[in-house]
Amino acid sequence: MNPAAVAPEASLVRQLVTPEGVALPIALGSTGDRIAAFLADLLIMAAALVVLTIAVALVGAAIGSKSGEVIIVIWLAGFFVLRSLYFTLFELGPRAATPGKRFMRLRVVARDGGRLGAEAILVRNALREIEVFLPFTLLAASGAVGEPVDGVL
């Protein structure tokens, strides 16, 4: 069955009234579609992170760096830039959607059906950093951070 032919659930449909007085039905994305789009974007970001890791390792080997700390700092900076700019740049673009959102036929819109402004997109993505990436970063680091040092936490 064609997913586009399936009628959206009634609670996911909103009426948008244009300045000319025409009521247009707007279908909101379901929770499943939003999760699938986010997971697709995470897979794309993971692939980009693998490429970044290989590039940083090759550069480190080429310059003969004895200290892995510089390589790790460069990798962490690249990962931060990737996860910070990925969503923002795609949502600011002409399609107002990341590749995952385009795959799921979603886009980012304001309540009136128009484009979100740059300020709203920046705030939206700053909150994503706080709500999603920061907790996962803390969970990933909890094994090293939670260890007592000389009996003191």
GROMACS .gro file of C-alpha atoms in nm:
model
  153
    1MET     CA    1   0.000   0.000   0.000
    2ASN     CA    2   0.125   0.345  -0.085
    3PRO     CA    3   0.201   0.536   0.241
    4ALA     CA    4   0.095   0.863   0.075
    5ALA     CA    5  -0.250   0.715   0.006
    6VAL     CA    6  -0.315   0.640   0.374
    7ALA     CA    7  -0.526   0.911   0.535
    8PRO     CA    8  -0.366   1.064   0.844
    9GLU     CA    9  -0.532   1.017   1.182
   10ALA     CA   10  -0.789   1.290   1.248
   11SER     CA   11  -0.600   1.419   1.555
   12LEU     CA   12  -0.295   1.484   1.332
   13VAL     CA   13  -0.479   1.710   1.087
   14ARG     CA   14  -0.494   2.086   1.142
   15GLN     CA   15  -0.677   2.346   0.936
   16LEU     CA   16  -0.465   2.634   0.810
   17VAL     CA   17  -0.662   2.936   0.693
   18THR     CA   18  -0.480   3.140   0.430
   19PRO     CA   19  -0.510   3.521   0.410
   20GLU     CA   20  -0.756   3.465   0.125
   21GLY     CA   21  -0.983   3.266   0.360
   22VAL     CA   22  -0.912   2.923   0.211
   23ALA     CA   23  -0.894   2.642   0.468
   24LEU     CA   24  -0.610   2.400   0.392
   25PRO     CA   25  -0.574   2.074   0.580
   26ILE     CA   26  -0.218   2.024   0.712
   27ALA     CA   27  -0.118   1.676   0.829
   28LEU     CA   28   0.122   1.671   1.123
   29GLY     CA   29   0.391   1.404   1.133
   30SER     CA   30   0.320   1.108   1.358
   31THR     CA   31   0.549   1.016   1.646
   32GLY     CA   32   0.670   0.711   1.454
   33ASP     CA   33   0.755   0.919   1.147
   34ARG     CA   34   0.945   1.169   1.360
   35ILE     CA   35   1.143   0.896   1.538
   36ALA     CA   36   1.223   0.726   1.208
   37ALA     CA   37   1.343   1.056   1.060
   38PHE     CA   38   1.563   1.124   1.365
   39LEU     CA   39   1.712   0.773   1.352
   40ALA     CA   40   1.783   0.811   0.980
   41ASP     CA   41   1.960   1.140   1.053
   42LEU     CA   42   2.159   0.974   1.332
   43LEU     CA   43   2.270   0.702   1.088
   44ILE     CA   44   2.385   0.964   0.839
   45MET     CA   45   2.570   1.148   1.116
   46ALA     CA   46   2.731   0.821   1.231
   47ALA     CA   47   2.856   0.757   0.877
   48ALA     CA   48   2.997   1.111   0.864
   49LEU     CA   49   3.160   1.050   1.203
   50VAL     CA   50   3.326   0.733   1.073
   51VAL     CA   51   3.466   0.932   0.780
   52LEU     CA   52   3.582   1.204   1.023
   53THR     CA   53   3.749   0.941   1.244
   54ILE     CA   54   3.937   0.789   0.951
   55ALA     CA   55   4.044   1.134   0.827
   56VAL     CA   56   4.167   1.242   1.171
   57ALA     CA   57   4.354   0.914   1.218
   58LEU     CA   58   4.520   0.950   0.877
   59VAL     CA   59   4.620   1.310   0.950
   60GLY     CA   60   4.756   1.205   1.288
   61ALA     CA   61   4.959   0.928   1.128
   62ALA     CA   62   5.083   1.161   0.853
   63ILE     CA   63   5.213   1.424   1.092
   64GLY     CA   64   5.357   1.157   1.319
   65SER     CA   65   5.182   1.282   1.628
   66LYS     CA   66   5.313   1.100   1.935
   67SER     CA   67   5.035   1.239   2.151
   68GLY     CA   68   4.686   1.113   2.083
   69GLU     CA   69   4.542   1.401   2.285
   70VAL     CA   70   4.560   1.644   1.993
   71ILE     CA   71   4.389   1.391   1.768
   72ILE     CA   72   4.115   1.336   2.027
   73VAL     CA   73   4.058   1.711   2.066
   74ILE     CA   74   4.029   1.754   1.688
   75TRP     CA   75   3.787   1.460   1.670
   76LEU     CA   76   3.571   1.593   1.955
   77ALA     CA   77   3.560   1.939   1.796
   78GLY     CA   78   3.457   1.785   1.463
   79PHE     CA   79   3.188   1.575   1.631
   80PHE     CA   80   3.052   1.883   1.811
   81VAL     CA   81   3.041   2.086   1.489
   82LEU     CA   82   2.873   1.795   1.306
   83ARG     CA   83   2.596   1.744   1.558
   84SER     CA   84   2.547   2.118   1.612
   85LEU     CA   85   2.531   2.226   1.249
   86TYR     CA   86   2.375   1.921   1.080
   87PHE     CA   87   2.015   1.989   1.182
   88THR     CA   88   2.048   2.369   1.180
   89LEU     CA   89   2.189   2.402   0.829
   90PHE     CA   90   1.946   2.155   0.672
   91GLU     CA   91   1.643   2.314   0.843
   92LEU     CA   92   1.757   2.661   0.736
   93GLY     CA   93   1.787   2.537   0.378
   94PRO     CA   94   1.525   2.575   0.105
   95ARG     CA   95   1.357   2.241   0.182
   96ALA     CA   96   1.339   2.306   0.560
   97ALA     CA   97   1.417   1.941   0.627
   98THR     CA   98   1.708   1.713   0.704
   99PRO     CA   99   1.764   1.408   0.481
  100GLY     CA  100   1.584   1.193   0.738
  101LYS     CA  101   1.285   1.426   0.739
  102ARG     CA  102   1.280   1.433   0.358
  103PHE     CA  103   1.287   1.052   0.354
  104MET     CA  104   0.982   1.046   0.586
  105ARG     CA  105   0.816   1.333   0.391
  106LEU     CA  106   0.834   1.574   0.685
  107ARG     CA  107   0.953   1.931   0.708
  108VAL     CA  108   0.989   2.194   0.976
  109VAL     CA  109   0.713   2.456   0.972
  110ALA     CA  110   0.577   2.730   1.194
  111ARG     CA  111   0.227   2.710   1.344
  112ASP     CA  112   0.088   2.911   1.054
  113GLY     CA  113   0.229   2.663   0.800
  114GLY     CA  114   0.509   2.895   0.688
  115ARG     CA  115   0.883   2.864   0.733
  116LEU     CA  116   1.040   2.885   1.074
  117GLY     CA  117   1.267   3.182   1.127
  118ALA     CA  118   1.640   3.140   1.188
  119GLU     CA  119   1.598   3.226   1.557
  120ALA     CA  120   1.338   2.954   1.608
  121ILE     CA  121   1.553   2.697   1.428
  122LEU     CA  122   1.858   2.788   1.637
  123VAL     CA  123   1.660   2.757   1.962
  124ARG     CA  124   1.501   2.432   1.847
  125ASN     CA  125   1.842   2.280   1.777
  126ALA     CA  126   2.002   2.416   2.095
  127LEU     CA  127   1.728   2.239   2.289
  128ARG     CA  128   1.796   1.919   2.096
  129GLU     CA  129   2.158   1.942   2.210
  130ILE     CA  130   2.044   1.975   2.572
  131GLU     CA  131   1.766   1.715   2.558
  132VAL     CA  132   1.928   1.445   2.345
  133PHE     CA  133   2.301   1.474   2.292
  134LEU     CA  134   2.407   1.603   2.636
  135PRO     CA  135   2.241   1.317   2.832
  136PHE     CA  136   2.387   1.057   2.595
  137THR     CA  137   2.730   1.220   2.625
  138LEU     CA  138   2.705   1.207   3.003
  139LEU     CA  139   2.592   0.844   2.993
  140ALA     CA  140   2.881   0.752   2.766
  141ALA     CA  141   3.128   0.928   2.996
  142SER     CA  142   2.975   0.803   3.321
  143GLY     CA  143   3.211   0.506   3.343
  144ALA     CA  144   3.514   0.737   3.352
  145VAL     CA  145   3.358   1.031   3.535
  146GLY     CA  146   3.198   0.839   3.822
  147GLU     CA  147   3.518   0.666   3.938
  148PRO     CA  148   3.644   0.778   4.281
  149VAL     CA  149   3.989   0.932   4.295
  150ASP     CA  150   4.179   0.829   4.610
  151GLY     CA  151   3.851   0.737   4.779
  152VAL     CA  152   3.695   1.080   4.707
  153LEU     CA  153   3.425   1.118   4.450
   0.00000   0.00000   0.00000
